[in-house]
């Protein structure tokens, strides 16, 4: 699975990219039909309590799956987004048939 990162209003972080890539690889091992992931890491200056935003869009057969979260730390935002994607992928896998 190919993973593309875009950092918006924040510095590029190799550690965060590696952390996110490891989480997505675990997801790809569980759901073998994933094609690619587009990860957007954003910082919102207006939200002082949270403001660390992670958007992930997964490409797979059929409609794309998208999840976002806004947390106080980037790692927490990535974890929340991945858990939301996992829930959506489980629903998709129930109706998905491999011929």
Short mmCIF file of C-alpha atoms in Angstrom, two decimals:
data_model
loop_
_atom_site.label_atom_id
_atom_site.label_comp_id
_atom_site.label_asym_id
_atom_site.label_seq_id
_atom_site.Cartn_x
_atom_site.Cartn_y
_atom_site.Cartn_z
CA UNK A 1 0.00 0.00 0.00
CA UNK A 2 1.34 3.40 -0.93
CA UNK A 3 1.08 6.17 1.66
CA UNK A 4 1.31 9.87 0.74
CA UNK A 5 1.75 12.55 3.40
CA UNK A 6 0.87 16.24 3.27
CA UNK A 7 1.68 18.59 6.13
CA UNK A 8 -0.42 21.77 6.27
CA UNK A 9 0.55 24.68 8.58
CA UNK A 10 3.06 22.47 10.42
CA UNK A 11 6.59 21.17 9.99
CA UNK A 12 7.29 17.81 8.38
CA UNK A 13 7.94 15.18 11.04
CA UNK A 14 9.68 11.93 10.11
CA UNK A 15 8.75 10.36 13.45
CA UNK A 16 5.06 11.13 12.95
CA UNK A 17 5.24 9.84 9.37
CA UNK A 18 6.85 6.60 10.56
CA UNK A 19 4.29 6.21 13.38
CA UNK A 20 1.39 6.74 10.98
CA UNK A 21 2.90 4.45 8.33
CA UNK A 22 3.27 1.62 10.89
CA UNK A 23 -0.38 1.99 11.92
CA UNK A 24 -1.52 1.97 8.29
CA UNK A 25 0.61 -1.11 7.50
CA UNK A 26 -1.14 -3.00 10.31
CA UNK A 27 -4.44 -1.93 8.77
CA UNK A 28 -3.28 -3.10 5.33
CA UNK A 29 -2.30 -6.50 6.77
CA UNK A 30 -5.77 -6.91 8.22
CA UNK A 31 -7.64 -5.62 5.15
CA UNK A 32 -5.76 -6.85 2.09
CA UNK A 33 -7.91 -4.93 -0.43
CA UNK A 34 -6.47 -1.49 0.48
CA UNK A 35 -4.73 0.27 -2.40
CA UNK A 36 -3.37 3.55 -1.04
CA UNK A 37 -3.71 6.14 1.71
CA UNK A 38 -3.59 9.92 1.60
CA UNK A 39 -2.67 11.43 4.99
CA UNK A 40 -3.14 15.12 5.79
CA UNK A 41 -1.58 16.42 9.01
CA UNK A 42 -2.83 19.92 9.84
CA UNK A 43 -2.46 22.45 12.61
CA UNK A 44 -5.30 24.81 13.52
CA UNK A 45 -4.09 27.92 15.37
CA UNK A 46 -7.63 28.97 16.33
CA UNK A 47 -8.36 25.82 18.38
CA UNK A 48 -6.20 26.14 21.51
CA UNK A 49 -7.52 23.00 23.29
CA UNK A 50 -6.93 20.66 20.37
CA UNK A 51 -5.89 21.93 16.95
CA UNK A 52 -3.88 18.88 15.85
CA UNK A 53 -5.87 17.46 12.93
CA UNK A 54 -5.33 14.19 11.09
CA UNK A 55 -7.29 13.40 7.91
CA UNK A 56 -6.84 10.02 6.22
CA UNK A 57 -8.44 8.97 2.94
CA UNK A 58 -8.16 5.31 1.92
CA UNK A 59 -8.44 4.11 -1.67
CA UNK A 60 -9.95 0.69 -2.17
CA UNK A 61 -12.36 -0.98 -4.59
CA UNK A 62 -15.62 0.95 -4.46
CA UNK A 63 -16.09 4.32 -2.77
CA UNK A 64 -13.18 5.81 -0.87
CA UNK A 65 -13.20 5.85 2.93
CA UNK A 66 -12.39 9.04 4.82
CA UNK A 67 -11.93 9.82 8.52
CA UNK A 68 -10.73 12.85 10.45
CA UNK A 69 -10.02 13.73 14.05
CA UNK A 70 -8.99 16.80 16.02
CA UNK A 71 -7.03 16.12 19.22
CA UNK A 72 -4.50 17.75 21.53
CA UNK A 73 -1.58 15.70 20.12
CA UNK A 74 -0.87 14.39 16.63
CA UNK A 75 -0.39 10.80 17.85
CA UNK A 76 -3.81 10.86 19.54
CA UNK A 77 -5.36 12.26 16.36
CA UNK A 78 -3.76 9.50 14.25
CA UNK A 79 -4.98 6.80 16.66
CA UNK A 80 -8.54 8.17 16.68
CA UNK A 81 -8.59 8.40 12.88
CA UNK A 82 -7.23 4.86 12.44
CA UNK A 83 -9.83 3.43 14.85
CA UNK A 84 -12.60 5.20 12.92
CA UNK A 85 -11.22 3.82 9.64
CA UNK A 86 -11.03 0.32 11.13
CA UNK A 87 -14.72 0.49 12.06
CA UNK A 88 -15.62 1.62 8.53
CA UNK A 89 -13.45 -1.09 6.94
CA UNK A 90 -15.09 -3.82 9.04
CA UNK A 91 -18.48 -2.70 7.74
CA UNK A 92 -17.15 -2.62 4.18
CA UNK A 93 -15.57 -6.08 4.48
CA UNK A 94 -18.92 -7.60 5.47
CA UNK A 95 -20.42 -6.65 2.09
CA UNK A 96 -17.18 -6.93 0.10
CA UNK A 97 -16.76 -10.14 -1.91
CA UNK A 98 -13.57 -11.36 -3.55
CA UNK A 99 -14.17 -13.31 -6.76
#
